[in-house]
Coordinates of C-alpha atoms in Angstrom, one line a residue:
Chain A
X21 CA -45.0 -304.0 -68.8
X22 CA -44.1 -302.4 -71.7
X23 CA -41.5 -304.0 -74.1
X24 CA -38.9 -302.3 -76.0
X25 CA -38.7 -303.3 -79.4
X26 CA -36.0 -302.5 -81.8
X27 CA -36.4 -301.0 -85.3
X28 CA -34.5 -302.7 -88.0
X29 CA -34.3 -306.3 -87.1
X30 CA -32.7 -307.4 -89.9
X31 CA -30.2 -304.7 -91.0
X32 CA -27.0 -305.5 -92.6
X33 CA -24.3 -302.8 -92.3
X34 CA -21.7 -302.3 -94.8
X35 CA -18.1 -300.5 -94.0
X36 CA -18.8 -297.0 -94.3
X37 CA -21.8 -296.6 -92.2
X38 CA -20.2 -298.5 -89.6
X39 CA -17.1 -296.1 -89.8
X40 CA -19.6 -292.6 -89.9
X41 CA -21.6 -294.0 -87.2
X42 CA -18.2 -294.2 -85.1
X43 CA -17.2 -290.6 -86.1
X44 CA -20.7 -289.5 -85.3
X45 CA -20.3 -290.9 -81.9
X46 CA -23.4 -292.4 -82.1
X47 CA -23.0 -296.2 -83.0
X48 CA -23.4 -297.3 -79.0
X49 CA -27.0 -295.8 -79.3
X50 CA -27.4 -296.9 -82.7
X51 CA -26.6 -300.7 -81.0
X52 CA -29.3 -300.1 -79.1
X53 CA -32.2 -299.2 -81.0
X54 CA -30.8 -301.5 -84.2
X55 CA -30.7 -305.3 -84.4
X56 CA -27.2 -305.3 -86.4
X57 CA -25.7 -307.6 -88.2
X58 CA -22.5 -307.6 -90.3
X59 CA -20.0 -310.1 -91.7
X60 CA -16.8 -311.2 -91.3
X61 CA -14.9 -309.6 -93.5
X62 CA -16.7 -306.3 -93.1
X63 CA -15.8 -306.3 -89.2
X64 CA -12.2 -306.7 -90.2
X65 CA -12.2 -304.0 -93.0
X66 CA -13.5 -301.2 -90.5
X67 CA -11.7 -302.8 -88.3
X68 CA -8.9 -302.1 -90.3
X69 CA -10.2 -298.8 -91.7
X70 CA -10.4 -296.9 -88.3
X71 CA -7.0 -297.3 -87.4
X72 CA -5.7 -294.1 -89.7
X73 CA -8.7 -292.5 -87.4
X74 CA -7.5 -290.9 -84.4
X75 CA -10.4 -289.9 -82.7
X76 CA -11.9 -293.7 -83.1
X77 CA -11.2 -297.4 -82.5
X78 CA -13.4 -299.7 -84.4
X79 CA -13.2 -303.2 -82.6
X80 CA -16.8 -305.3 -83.4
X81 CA -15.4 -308.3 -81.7
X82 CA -16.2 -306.8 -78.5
X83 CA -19.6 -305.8 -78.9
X84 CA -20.5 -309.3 -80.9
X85 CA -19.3 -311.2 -77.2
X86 CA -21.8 -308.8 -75.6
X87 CA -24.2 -310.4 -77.9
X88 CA -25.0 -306.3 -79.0
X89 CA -24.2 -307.3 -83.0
X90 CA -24.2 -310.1 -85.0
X91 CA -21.1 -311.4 -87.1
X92 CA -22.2 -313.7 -89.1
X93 CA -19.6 -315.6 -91.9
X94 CA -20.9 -317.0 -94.6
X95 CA -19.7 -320.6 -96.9
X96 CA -17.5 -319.8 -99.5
X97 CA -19.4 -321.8 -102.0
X98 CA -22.1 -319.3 -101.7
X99 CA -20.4 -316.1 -102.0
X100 CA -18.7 -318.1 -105.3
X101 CA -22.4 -319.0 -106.8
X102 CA -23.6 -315.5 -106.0
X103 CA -20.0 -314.1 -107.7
X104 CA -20.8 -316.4 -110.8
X105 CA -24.1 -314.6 -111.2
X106 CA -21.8 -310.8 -112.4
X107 CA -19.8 -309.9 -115.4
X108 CA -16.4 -308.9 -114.9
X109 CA -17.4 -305.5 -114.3
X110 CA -19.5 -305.7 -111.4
X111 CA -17.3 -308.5 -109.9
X112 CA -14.4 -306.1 -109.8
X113 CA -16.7 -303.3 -108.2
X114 CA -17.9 -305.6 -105.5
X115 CA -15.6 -305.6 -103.0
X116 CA -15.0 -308.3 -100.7
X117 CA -16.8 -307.8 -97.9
X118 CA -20.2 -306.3 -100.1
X119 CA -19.5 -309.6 -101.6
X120 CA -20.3 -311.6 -98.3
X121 CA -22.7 -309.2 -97.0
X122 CA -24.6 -309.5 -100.9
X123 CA -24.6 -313.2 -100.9
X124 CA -26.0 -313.7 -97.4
X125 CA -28.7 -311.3 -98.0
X126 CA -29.2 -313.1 -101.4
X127 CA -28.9 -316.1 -100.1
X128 CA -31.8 -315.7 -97.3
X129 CA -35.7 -315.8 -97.4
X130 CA -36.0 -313.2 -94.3
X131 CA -36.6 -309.6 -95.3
X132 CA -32.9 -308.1 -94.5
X133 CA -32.2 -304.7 -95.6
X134 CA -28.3 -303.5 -96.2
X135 CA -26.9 -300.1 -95.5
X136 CA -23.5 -299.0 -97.3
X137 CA -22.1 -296.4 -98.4
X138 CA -21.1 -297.1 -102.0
X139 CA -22.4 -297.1 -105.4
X140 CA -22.3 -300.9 -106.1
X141 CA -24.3 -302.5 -103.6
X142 CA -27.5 -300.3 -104.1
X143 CA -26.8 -300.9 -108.0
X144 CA -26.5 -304.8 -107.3
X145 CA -30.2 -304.9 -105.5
X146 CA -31.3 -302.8 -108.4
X147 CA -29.7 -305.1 -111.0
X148 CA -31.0 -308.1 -108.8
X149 CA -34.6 -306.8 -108.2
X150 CA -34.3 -306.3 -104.9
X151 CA -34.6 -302.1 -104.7
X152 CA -36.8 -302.7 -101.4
X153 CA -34.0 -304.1 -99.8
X154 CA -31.8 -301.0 -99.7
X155 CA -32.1 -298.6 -97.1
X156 CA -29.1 -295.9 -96.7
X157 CA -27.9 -294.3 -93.0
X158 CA -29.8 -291.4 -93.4
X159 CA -33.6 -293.1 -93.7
X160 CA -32.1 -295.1 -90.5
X161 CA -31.2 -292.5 -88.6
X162 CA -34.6 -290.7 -89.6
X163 CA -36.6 -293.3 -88.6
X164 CA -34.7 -294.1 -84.9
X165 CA -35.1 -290.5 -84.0
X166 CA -31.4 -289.5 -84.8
X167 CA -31.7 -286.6 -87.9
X168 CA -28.2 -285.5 -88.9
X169 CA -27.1 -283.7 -91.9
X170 CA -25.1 -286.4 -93.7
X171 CA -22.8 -286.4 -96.8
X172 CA -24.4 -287.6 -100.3
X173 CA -23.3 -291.3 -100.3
X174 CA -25.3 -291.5 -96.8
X175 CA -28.4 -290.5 -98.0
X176 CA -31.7 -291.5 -99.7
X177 CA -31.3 -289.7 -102.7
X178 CA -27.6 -291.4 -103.3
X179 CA -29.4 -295.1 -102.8
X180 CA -32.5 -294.3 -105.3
X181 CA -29.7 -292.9 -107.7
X182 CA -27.8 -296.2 -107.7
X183 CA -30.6 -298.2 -107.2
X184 CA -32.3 -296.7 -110.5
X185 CA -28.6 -297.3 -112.2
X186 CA -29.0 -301.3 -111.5
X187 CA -32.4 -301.2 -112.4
X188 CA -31.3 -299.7 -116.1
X189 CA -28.5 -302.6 -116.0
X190 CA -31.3 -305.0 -115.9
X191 CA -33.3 -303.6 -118.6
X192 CA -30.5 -303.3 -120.9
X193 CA -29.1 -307.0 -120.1
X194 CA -25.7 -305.9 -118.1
X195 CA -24.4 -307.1 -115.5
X196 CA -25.6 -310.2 -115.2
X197 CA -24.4 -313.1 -116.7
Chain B
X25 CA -8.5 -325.1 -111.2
X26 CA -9.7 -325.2 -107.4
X27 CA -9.5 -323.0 -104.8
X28 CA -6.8 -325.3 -102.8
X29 CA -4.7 -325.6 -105.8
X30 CA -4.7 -321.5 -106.1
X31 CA -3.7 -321.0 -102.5
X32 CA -1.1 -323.0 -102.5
X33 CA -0.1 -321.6 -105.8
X34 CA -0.4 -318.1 -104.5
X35 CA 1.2 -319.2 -101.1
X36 CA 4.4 -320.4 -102.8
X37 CA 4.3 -317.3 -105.4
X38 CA 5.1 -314.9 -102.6
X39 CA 7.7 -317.4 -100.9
X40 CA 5.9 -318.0 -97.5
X41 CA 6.0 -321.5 -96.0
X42 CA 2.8 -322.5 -94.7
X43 CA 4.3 -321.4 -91.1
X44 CA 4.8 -318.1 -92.2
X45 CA 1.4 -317.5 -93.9
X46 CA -0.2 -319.1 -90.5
X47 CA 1.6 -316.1 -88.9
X48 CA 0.5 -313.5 -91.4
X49 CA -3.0 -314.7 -91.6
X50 CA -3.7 -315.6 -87.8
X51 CA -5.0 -318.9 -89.4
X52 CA -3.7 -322.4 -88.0
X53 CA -1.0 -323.7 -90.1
X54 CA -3.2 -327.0 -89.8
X55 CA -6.4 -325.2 -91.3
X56 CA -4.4 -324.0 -94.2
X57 CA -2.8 -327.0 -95.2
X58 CA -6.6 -328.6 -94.5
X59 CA -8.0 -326.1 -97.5
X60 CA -5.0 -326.1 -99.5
X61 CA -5.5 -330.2 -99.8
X62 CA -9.4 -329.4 -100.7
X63 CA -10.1 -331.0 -97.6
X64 CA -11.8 -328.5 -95.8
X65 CA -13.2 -325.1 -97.5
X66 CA -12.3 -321.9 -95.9
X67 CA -15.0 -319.3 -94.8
X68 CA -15.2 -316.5 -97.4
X69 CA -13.8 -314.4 -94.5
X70 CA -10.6 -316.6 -93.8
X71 CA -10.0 -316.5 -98.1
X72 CA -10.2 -312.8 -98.4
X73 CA -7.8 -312.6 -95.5
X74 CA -5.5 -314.8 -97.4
X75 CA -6.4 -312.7 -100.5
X76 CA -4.5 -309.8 -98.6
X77 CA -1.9 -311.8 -97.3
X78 CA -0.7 -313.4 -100.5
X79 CA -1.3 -309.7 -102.3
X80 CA -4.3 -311.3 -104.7
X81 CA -7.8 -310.5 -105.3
X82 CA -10.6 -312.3 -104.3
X83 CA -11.2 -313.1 -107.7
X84 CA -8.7 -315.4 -108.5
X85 CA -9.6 -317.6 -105.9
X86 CA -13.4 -317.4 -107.1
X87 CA -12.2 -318.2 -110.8
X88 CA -12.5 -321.7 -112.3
X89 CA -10.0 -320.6 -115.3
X90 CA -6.9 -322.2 -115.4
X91 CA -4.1 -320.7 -114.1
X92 CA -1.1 -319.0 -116.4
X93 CA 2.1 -318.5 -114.3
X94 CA 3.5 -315.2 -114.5
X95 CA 6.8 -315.2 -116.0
X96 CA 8.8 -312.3 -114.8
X97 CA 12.2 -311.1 -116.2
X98 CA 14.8 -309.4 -113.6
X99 CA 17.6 -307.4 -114.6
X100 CA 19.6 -308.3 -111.3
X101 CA 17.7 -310.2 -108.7
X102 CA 17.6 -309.5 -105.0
X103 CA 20.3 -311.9 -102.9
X104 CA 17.4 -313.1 -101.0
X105 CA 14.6 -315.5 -102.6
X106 CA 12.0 -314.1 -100.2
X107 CA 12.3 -310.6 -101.0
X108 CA 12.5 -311.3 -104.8
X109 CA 9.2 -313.3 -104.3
X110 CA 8.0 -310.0 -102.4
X111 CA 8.8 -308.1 -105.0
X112 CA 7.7 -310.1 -108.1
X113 CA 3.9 -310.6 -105.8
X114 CA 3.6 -306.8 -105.4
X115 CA 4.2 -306.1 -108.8
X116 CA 1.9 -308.2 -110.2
X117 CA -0.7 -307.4 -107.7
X118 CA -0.2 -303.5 -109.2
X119 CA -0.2 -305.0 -112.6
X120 CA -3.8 -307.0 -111.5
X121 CA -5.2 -303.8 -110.4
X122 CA -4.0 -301.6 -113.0
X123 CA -5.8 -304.2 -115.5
X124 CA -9.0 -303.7 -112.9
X125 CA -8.7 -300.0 -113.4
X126 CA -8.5 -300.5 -117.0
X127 CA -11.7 -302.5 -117.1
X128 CA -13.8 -300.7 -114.9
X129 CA -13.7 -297.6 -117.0
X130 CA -14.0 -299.4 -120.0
X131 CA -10.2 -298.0 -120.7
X132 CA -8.7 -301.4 -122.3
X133 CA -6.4 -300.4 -124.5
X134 CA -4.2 -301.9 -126.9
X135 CA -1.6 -300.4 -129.4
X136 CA 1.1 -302.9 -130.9
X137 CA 4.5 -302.6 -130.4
X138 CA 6.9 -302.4 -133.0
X139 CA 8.7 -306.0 -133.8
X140 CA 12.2 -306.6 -135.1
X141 CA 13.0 -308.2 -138.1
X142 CA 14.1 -311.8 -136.5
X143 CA 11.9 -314.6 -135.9
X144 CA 14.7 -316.4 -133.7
X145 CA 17.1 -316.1 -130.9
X146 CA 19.7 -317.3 -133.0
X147 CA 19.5 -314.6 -135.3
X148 CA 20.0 -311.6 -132.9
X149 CA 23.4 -309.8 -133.7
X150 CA 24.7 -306.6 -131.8
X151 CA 24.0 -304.9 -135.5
X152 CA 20.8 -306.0 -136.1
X153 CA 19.7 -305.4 -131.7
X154 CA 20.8 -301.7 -132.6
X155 CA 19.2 -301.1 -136.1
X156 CA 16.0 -302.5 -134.0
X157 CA 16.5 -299.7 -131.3
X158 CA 16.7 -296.9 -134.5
X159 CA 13.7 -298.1 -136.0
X160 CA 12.0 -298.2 -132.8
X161 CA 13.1 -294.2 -132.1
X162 CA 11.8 -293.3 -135.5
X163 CA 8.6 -295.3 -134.5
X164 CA 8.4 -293.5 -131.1
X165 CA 9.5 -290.3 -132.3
X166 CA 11.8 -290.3 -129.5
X167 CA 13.5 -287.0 -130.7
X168 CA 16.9 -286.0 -130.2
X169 CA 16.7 -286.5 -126.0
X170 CA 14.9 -290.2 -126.1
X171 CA 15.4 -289.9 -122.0
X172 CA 12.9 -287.1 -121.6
X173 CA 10.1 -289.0 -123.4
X174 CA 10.2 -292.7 -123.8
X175 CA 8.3 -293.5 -120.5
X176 CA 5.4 -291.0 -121.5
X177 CA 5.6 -292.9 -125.0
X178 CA 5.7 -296.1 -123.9
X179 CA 2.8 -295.5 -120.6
X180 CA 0.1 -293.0 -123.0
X181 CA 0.6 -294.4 -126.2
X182 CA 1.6 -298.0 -126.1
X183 CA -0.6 -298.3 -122.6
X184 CA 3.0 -300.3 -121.0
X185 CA 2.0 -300.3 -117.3
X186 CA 5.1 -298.6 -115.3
X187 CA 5.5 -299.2 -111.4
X188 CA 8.2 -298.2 -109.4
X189 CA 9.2 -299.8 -106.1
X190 CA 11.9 -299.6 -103.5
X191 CA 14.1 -303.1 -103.4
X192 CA 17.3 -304.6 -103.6
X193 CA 18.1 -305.6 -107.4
X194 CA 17.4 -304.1 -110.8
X195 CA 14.4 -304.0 -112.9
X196 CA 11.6 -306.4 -113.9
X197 CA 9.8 -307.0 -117.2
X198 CA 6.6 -308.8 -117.6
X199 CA 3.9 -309.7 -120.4
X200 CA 0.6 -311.6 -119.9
X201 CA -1.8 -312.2 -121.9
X202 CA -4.4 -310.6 -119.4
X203 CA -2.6 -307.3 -118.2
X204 CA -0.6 -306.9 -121.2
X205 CA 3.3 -305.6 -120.7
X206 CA 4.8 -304.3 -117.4
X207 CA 7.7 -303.0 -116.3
X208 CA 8.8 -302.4 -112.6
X209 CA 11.6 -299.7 -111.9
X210 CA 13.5 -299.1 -108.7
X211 CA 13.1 -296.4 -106.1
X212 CA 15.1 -296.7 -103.5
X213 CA 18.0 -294.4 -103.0
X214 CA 21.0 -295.7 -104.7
X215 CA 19.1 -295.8 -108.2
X216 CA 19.5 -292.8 -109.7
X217 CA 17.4 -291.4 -112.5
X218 CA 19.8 -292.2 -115.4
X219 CA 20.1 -296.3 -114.3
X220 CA 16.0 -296.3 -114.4
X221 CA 16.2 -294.6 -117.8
X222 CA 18.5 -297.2 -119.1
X223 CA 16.8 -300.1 -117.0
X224 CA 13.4 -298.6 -119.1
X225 CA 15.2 -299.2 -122.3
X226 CA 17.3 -302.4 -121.5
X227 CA 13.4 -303.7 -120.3
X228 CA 12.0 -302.5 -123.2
X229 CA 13.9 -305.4 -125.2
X230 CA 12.3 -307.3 -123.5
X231 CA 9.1 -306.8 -124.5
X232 CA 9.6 -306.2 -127.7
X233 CA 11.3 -309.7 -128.1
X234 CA 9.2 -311.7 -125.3
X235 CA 8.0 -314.4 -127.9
X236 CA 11.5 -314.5 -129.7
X237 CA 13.1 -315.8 -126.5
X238 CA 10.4 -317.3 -124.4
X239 CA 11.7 -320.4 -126.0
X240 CA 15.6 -320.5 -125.0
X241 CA 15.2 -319.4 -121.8
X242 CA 16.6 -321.9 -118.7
X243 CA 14.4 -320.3 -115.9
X244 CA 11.3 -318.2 -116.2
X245 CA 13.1 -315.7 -114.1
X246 CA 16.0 -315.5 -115.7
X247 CA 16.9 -313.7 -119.5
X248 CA 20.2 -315.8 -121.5
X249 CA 23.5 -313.9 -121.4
X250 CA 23.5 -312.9 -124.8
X251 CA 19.8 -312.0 -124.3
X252 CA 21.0 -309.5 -121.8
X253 CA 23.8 -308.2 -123.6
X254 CA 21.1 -307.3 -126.4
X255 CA 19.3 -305.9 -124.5
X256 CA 22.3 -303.4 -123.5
X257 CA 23.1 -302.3 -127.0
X258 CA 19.0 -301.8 -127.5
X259 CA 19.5 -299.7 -124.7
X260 CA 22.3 -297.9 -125.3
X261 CA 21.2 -297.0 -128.9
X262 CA 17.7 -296.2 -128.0
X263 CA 18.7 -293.6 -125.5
X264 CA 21.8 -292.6 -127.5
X265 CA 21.4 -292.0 -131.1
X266 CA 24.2 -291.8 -133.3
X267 CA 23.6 -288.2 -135.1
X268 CA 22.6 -286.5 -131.8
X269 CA 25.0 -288.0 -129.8
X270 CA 28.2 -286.8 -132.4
X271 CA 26.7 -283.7 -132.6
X272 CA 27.0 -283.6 -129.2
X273 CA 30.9 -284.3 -129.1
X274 CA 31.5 -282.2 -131.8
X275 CA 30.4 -279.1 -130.2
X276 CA 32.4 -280.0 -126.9
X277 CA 36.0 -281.5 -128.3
X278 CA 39.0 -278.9 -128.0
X279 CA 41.0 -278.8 -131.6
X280 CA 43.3 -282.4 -131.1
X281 CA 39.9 -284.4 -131.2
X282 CA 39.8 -284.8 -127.8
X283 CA 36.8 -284.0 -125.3
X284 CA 37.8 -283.5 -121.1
X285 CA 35.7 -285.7 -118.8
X286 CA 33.8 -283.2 -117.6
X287 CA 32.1 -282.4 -120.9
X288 CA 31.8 -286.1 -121.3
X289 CA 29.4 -285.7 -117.8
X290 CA 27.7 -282.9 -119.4
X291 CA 26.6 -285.0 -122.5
X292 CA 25.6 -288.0 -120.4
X293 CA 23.3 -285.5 -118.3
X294 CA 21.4 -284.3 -121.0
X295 CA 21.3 -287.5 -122.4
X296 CA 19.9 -289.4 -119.1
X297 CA 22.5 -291.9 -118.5
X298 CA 25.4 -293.0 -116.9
X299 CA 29.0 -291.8 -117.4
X300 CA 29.8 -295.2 -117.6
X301 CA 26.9 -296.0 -120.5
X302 CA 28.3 -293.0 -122.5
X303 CA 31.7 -294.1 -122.4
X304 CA 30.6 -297.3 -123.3
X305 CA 29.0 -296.1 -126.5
X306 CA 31.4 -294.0 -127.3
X307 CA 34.0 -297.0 -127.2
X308 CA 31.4 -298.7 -129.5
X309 CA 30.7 -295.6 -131.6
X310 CA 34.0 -294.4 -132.4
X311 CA 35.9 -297.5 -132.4
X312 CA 38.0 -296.4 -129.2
X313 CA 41.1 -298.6 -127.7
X314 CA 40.0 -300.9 -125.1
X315 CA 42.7 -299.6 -123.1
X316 CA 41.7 -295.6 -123.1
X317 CA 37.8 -297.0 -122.4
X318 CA 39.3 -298.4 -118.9
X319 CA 41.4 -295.4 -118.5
X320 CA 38.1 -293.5 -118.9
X321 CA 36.0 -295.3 -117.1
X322 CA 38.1 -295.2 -114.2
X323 CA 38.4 -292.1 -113.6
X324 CA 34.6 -292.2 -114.1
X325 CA 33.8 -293.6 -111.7
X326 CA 36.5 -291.4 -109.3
X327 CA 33.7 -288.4 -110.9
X328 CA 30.2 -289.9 -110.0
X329 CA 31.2 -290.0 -106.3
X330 CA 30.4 -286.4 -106.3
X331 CA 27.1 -286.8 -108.3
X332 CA 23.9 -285.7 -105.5
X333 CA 20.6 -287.0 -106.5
X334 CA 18.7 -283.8 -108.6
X335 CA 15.2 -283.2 -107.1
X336 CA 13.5 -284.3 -110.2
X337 CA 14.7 -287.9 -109.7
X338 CA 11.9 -288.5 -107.4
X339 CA 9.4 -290.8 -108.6
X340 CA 5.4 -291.9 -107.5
X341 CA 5.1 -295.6 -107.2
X342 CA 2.2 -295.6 -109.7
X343 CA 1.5 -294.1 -112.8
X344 CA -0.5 -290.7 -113.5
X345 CA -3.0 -293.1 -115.9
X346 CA -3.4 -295.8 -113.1
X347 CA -4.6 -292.9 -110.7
X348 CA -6.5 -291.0 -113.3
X349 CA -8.4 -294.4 -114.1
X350 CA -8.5 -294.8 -110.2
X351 CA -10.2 -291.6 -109.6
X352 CA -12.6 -291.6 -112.8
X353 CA -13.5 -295.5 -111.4
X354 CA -14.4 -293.9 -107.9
X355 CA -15.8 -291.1 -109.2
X356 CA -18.4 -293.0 -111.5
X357 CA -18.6 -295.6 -108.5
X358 CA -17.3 -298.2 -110.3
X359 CA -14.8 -298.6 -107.1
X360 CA -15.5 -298.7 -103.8
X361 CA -14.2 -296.1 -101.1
X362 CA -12.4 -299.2 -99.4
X363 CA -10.7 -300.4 -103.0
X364 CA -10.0 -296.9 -103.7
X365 CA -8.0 -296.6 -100.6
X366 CA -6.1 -299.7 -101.5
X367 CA -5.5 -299.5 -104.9
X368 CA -4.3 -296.1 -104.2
X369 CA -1.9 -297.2 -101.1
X370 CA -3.3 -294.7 -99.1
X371 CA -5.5 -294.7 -95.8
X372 CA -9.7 -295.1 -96.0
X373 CA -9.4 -292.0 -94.1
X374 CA -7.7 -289.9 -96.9
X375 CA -10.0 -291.6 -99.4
X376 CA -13.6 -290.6 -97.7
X377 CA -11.8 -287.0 -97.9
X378 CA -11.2 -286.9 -100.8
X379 CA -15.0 -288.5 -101.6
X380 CA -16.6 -285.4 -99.5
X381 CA -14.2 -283.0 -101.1
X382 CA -16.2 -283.8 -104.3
X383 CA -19.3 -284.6 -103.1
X384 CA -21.3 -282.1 -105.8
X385 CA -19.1 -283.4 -108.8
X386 CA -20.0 -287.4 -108.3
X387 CA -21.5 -289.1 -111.7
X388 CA -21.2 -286.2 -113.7
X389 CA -19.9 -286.9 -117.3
X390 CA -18.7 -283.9 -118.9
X391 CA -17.6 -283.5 -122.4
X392 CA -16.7 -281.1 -125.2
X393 CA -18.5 -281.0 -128.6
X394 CA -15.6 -281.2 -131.4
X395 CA -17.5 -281.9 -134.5

């Protein structure tokens, strides 16, 4: 008997992969082959997102009855000690649901690894120390067999960049308070 | 301050009833009234939910600072409470994000504002409310056409945030010690382009003079009658001045002194205001009979029924700095494709666009040796 395992098993997806994943047409399969879990509010923002998309209709609920994802919601009081941790800058950049998504990762001794799109979140695991827990669509999709030519902010190269940004933050004492 | 204190603070702000933010939010009326009473906590999700619902960030929920109410100055309020609650809770949340802007691209500016020569309420005259608009001209360097370039001034070099939105009512003013002054101008049809310039100048008072009558006003809504009436000649001055606006009439008037209606339109265009605020002035300036001013501003008003609103009367809701900051704060990825999308009022959709349309020009700081 051979037993299929599935790549990723703790991967935490942010917005905008969600959303390209859906306008690939690929996010059923991508289901399949990743163990995915977002939060709340990140559900309800591509929830929200997709519907100026025609061509897609981005409802997570569904697929979290079919126990296919996760949606996981996370105590306030934790996403407010892991907001105290950030100047004013970096707490405006965060946006809500990278907020959640950031503090449960934060917040957890397994070995998750978060996927987004944008600039902060790979700059807050640089600023945080936590570089190995960044991992953008495109070394996903690698890695599960699914190549595609991607934009910049889906790629390696645009999580090293932002990742190396954070990690200059750190070294020159911003950021954090 | 706690979070339960701040949503019902922020409930009440925008006017909804706990029913009405249960219907908005898809949260139980019972739940909400639960967390605003601290006696349950809502999930991170359910806050930022109420975040959008009650037009605040996340952030003021997460902030133990205590709260300053936002006082807010209207020039004619809406009939109804709920959409003058509306309005003042959209206007601030522009003001919050235009202060967000400001602070994510290291863009917080300052510049003081000129001051008049009173310390107290009491000691405002018409005279001394006009001499303060001519010294605020000269200070400006307003020119001869103070229409055509006080917003610019007051936005680029005094850093006055400027919104405009569609509702029923006039103009707001606001100062806060946090996003500095703001002034919110009215869109919809009816307003034409010369009631926003003299809305911009009757506002400006406002600001100018926000500590001089913080102290005598009844409501924190509401300016004192003779406040308002300041205000008016501030205005009327300001956009108005005396040697331009003579000049003006000189070159028009027929040899008995006297100057037709329809030259009186004329000057009021090129100025940017009313018929009625230039007959008003004129009254003022030339000592003129209260009887003709009726007379004049009858048939006035007879005129403007056959004004049509001039294509350059259209106005953005926000202002070219707020989306320049916007785009520089995206650009350096200091704002996320999702905020972007919001801040901007636009779709995510148009935003990722306008992310791949630049894709090659993302970080890159450019700049121009001058020394």
């Amino acid at each position: 008997m051979v037993l299929w395992m599935k790549r990723f098993p703790f991967l935490l997806l942010d917005a905008g992969p969600i959303i390209k994943l859906f306008q690939l047409g690929i996010w059923e399969e991508f289901i399949t082959k990743c163990d995915v879990t977002i939060s709340r509010t990140v559900a309800e923002e591509a929830k929200y997102a997709s519907l100026e998309f025609k061509d897609i209709c981005i409802n997570l609920d569904v697929y979290e009855e079919q126990n296919l994802v996760k949606i996981i919601d996370v105590e306030l009081s934790n996403v407010k000690a892991f907001h105290e941790k950030f100047d004013q800058q970096y707490n405006i950049s965060i946006h809500a649901g990278e907020k959640e998504t950031l503090a449960f990762l934060y917040n957890s001794s397994d070995d998750w690894l978060v996927c987004s799109a944008d600039h902060v979140v790979y700059r807050v695991l640089g600023l945080l120390g936590r570089s190995e827990q960044g991992i953008s669509l495109e070394e996903i999709l690698k890695q599960i067999g699914f190549s595609r030519e991607l934009e910049l902010i889906y790629t390696k190269k645009f999580r090293e960049e932002n990742t190396r940004i954070g990690q200059i933050h750190s070294i020159q004492n911003k950021g954090l308070l | 301050m706690n979070i339960g204190e701040r949503l019902r603070i922020a409930r009440k702000a925008i006017g909804y009833t706990l029913e009405k933010a249960s219907q908005e939010s898809g949260i139980g009326k019972s739940s909400l009234s639960n967390f605003e009473n601290n006696e349950r906590e809502p999930k991170f999700s359910q806050l930022s939910q109420l975040a959008n619902v009650y037009r605040r960030t996340v952030e003021f929920f997460l902030t133990d600072e205590p709260f300053i109410e936002e006082v807010m100055l209207w020039r004619s309020k809406p009939n109804s409470e709920e959409e003058k609650k509306r309005t003042e809770a959209e206007f601030a949340q522009l003001c919050e994000q235009y202060r967000n802007l400001e602070v994510l691209t290291g863009e917080v500016r300052k510049a003081k504002l000129p001051e008049p020569d009173v310390d107290k309420p009491e000691e405002f005259t018409f005279e001394r409310a006009e001499s303060f608009a001519r010294k605020v001209q000269n200070q400006f360097c307003l020119g001869d056409i103070p229409s055509a370039s006080i917003k610019q001034v007051l936005e680029e070099r005094y850093y006055v945030k400027i919104f405009h939105l569609a509702f029923s009512g006039s103009a707001i003013s606001t100062f806060s010690p946090e996003y500095g002054y703001a002034v919110l101008l009215n869109i919809d049809k009816t307003t034409k382009q010369w009631r926003r310039n003299f809305d911009l100048a009757h506002e400006l008072f406002h600001l100018l003079t926000w500590n001089i009558f913080a102290t005598c006003r009844s409501q924190s809504t509401q300016p004192t009658e003779n406040e308002e009436k300041f205000a008016n000649a501030f205005a009327s001055q300001l956009l108005m001045p005396d040697d331009t606006l003579r000049d003006r009439i000189d070159l028009r008037k027929n040899g008995q002194g006297q100057i037709e209606l329809d030259h009186l339109d004329d000057i009021a265009r090129e100025f940017g205001v009313s018929l009625d605020a230039l007959v008003y002035r004129m009254a003022n300036l030339f000592r003129i009979q209260k009887q003709d001013t009726e007379k004049c501003l009858d048939a006035a008003k007879k005129l403007v029924k056959f004004h049509k609103n001039r294509e350059s009367e259209n106005q953005e809701i926000l202002p070219e700095r707020y989306c320049d900051l916007a785009l520089r704060a995206l650009r350096e990825g200091k704002l996320s494709t999702m905020q972007f999308a919001k801040y901007m009022g636009t779709s995510y959709k148009k935003a990722q666009e306008y992310l791949m349309e630049n894709d090659g020009f993302m970080d890159e700081t450019i700049s121009i040796s001058v020394a």
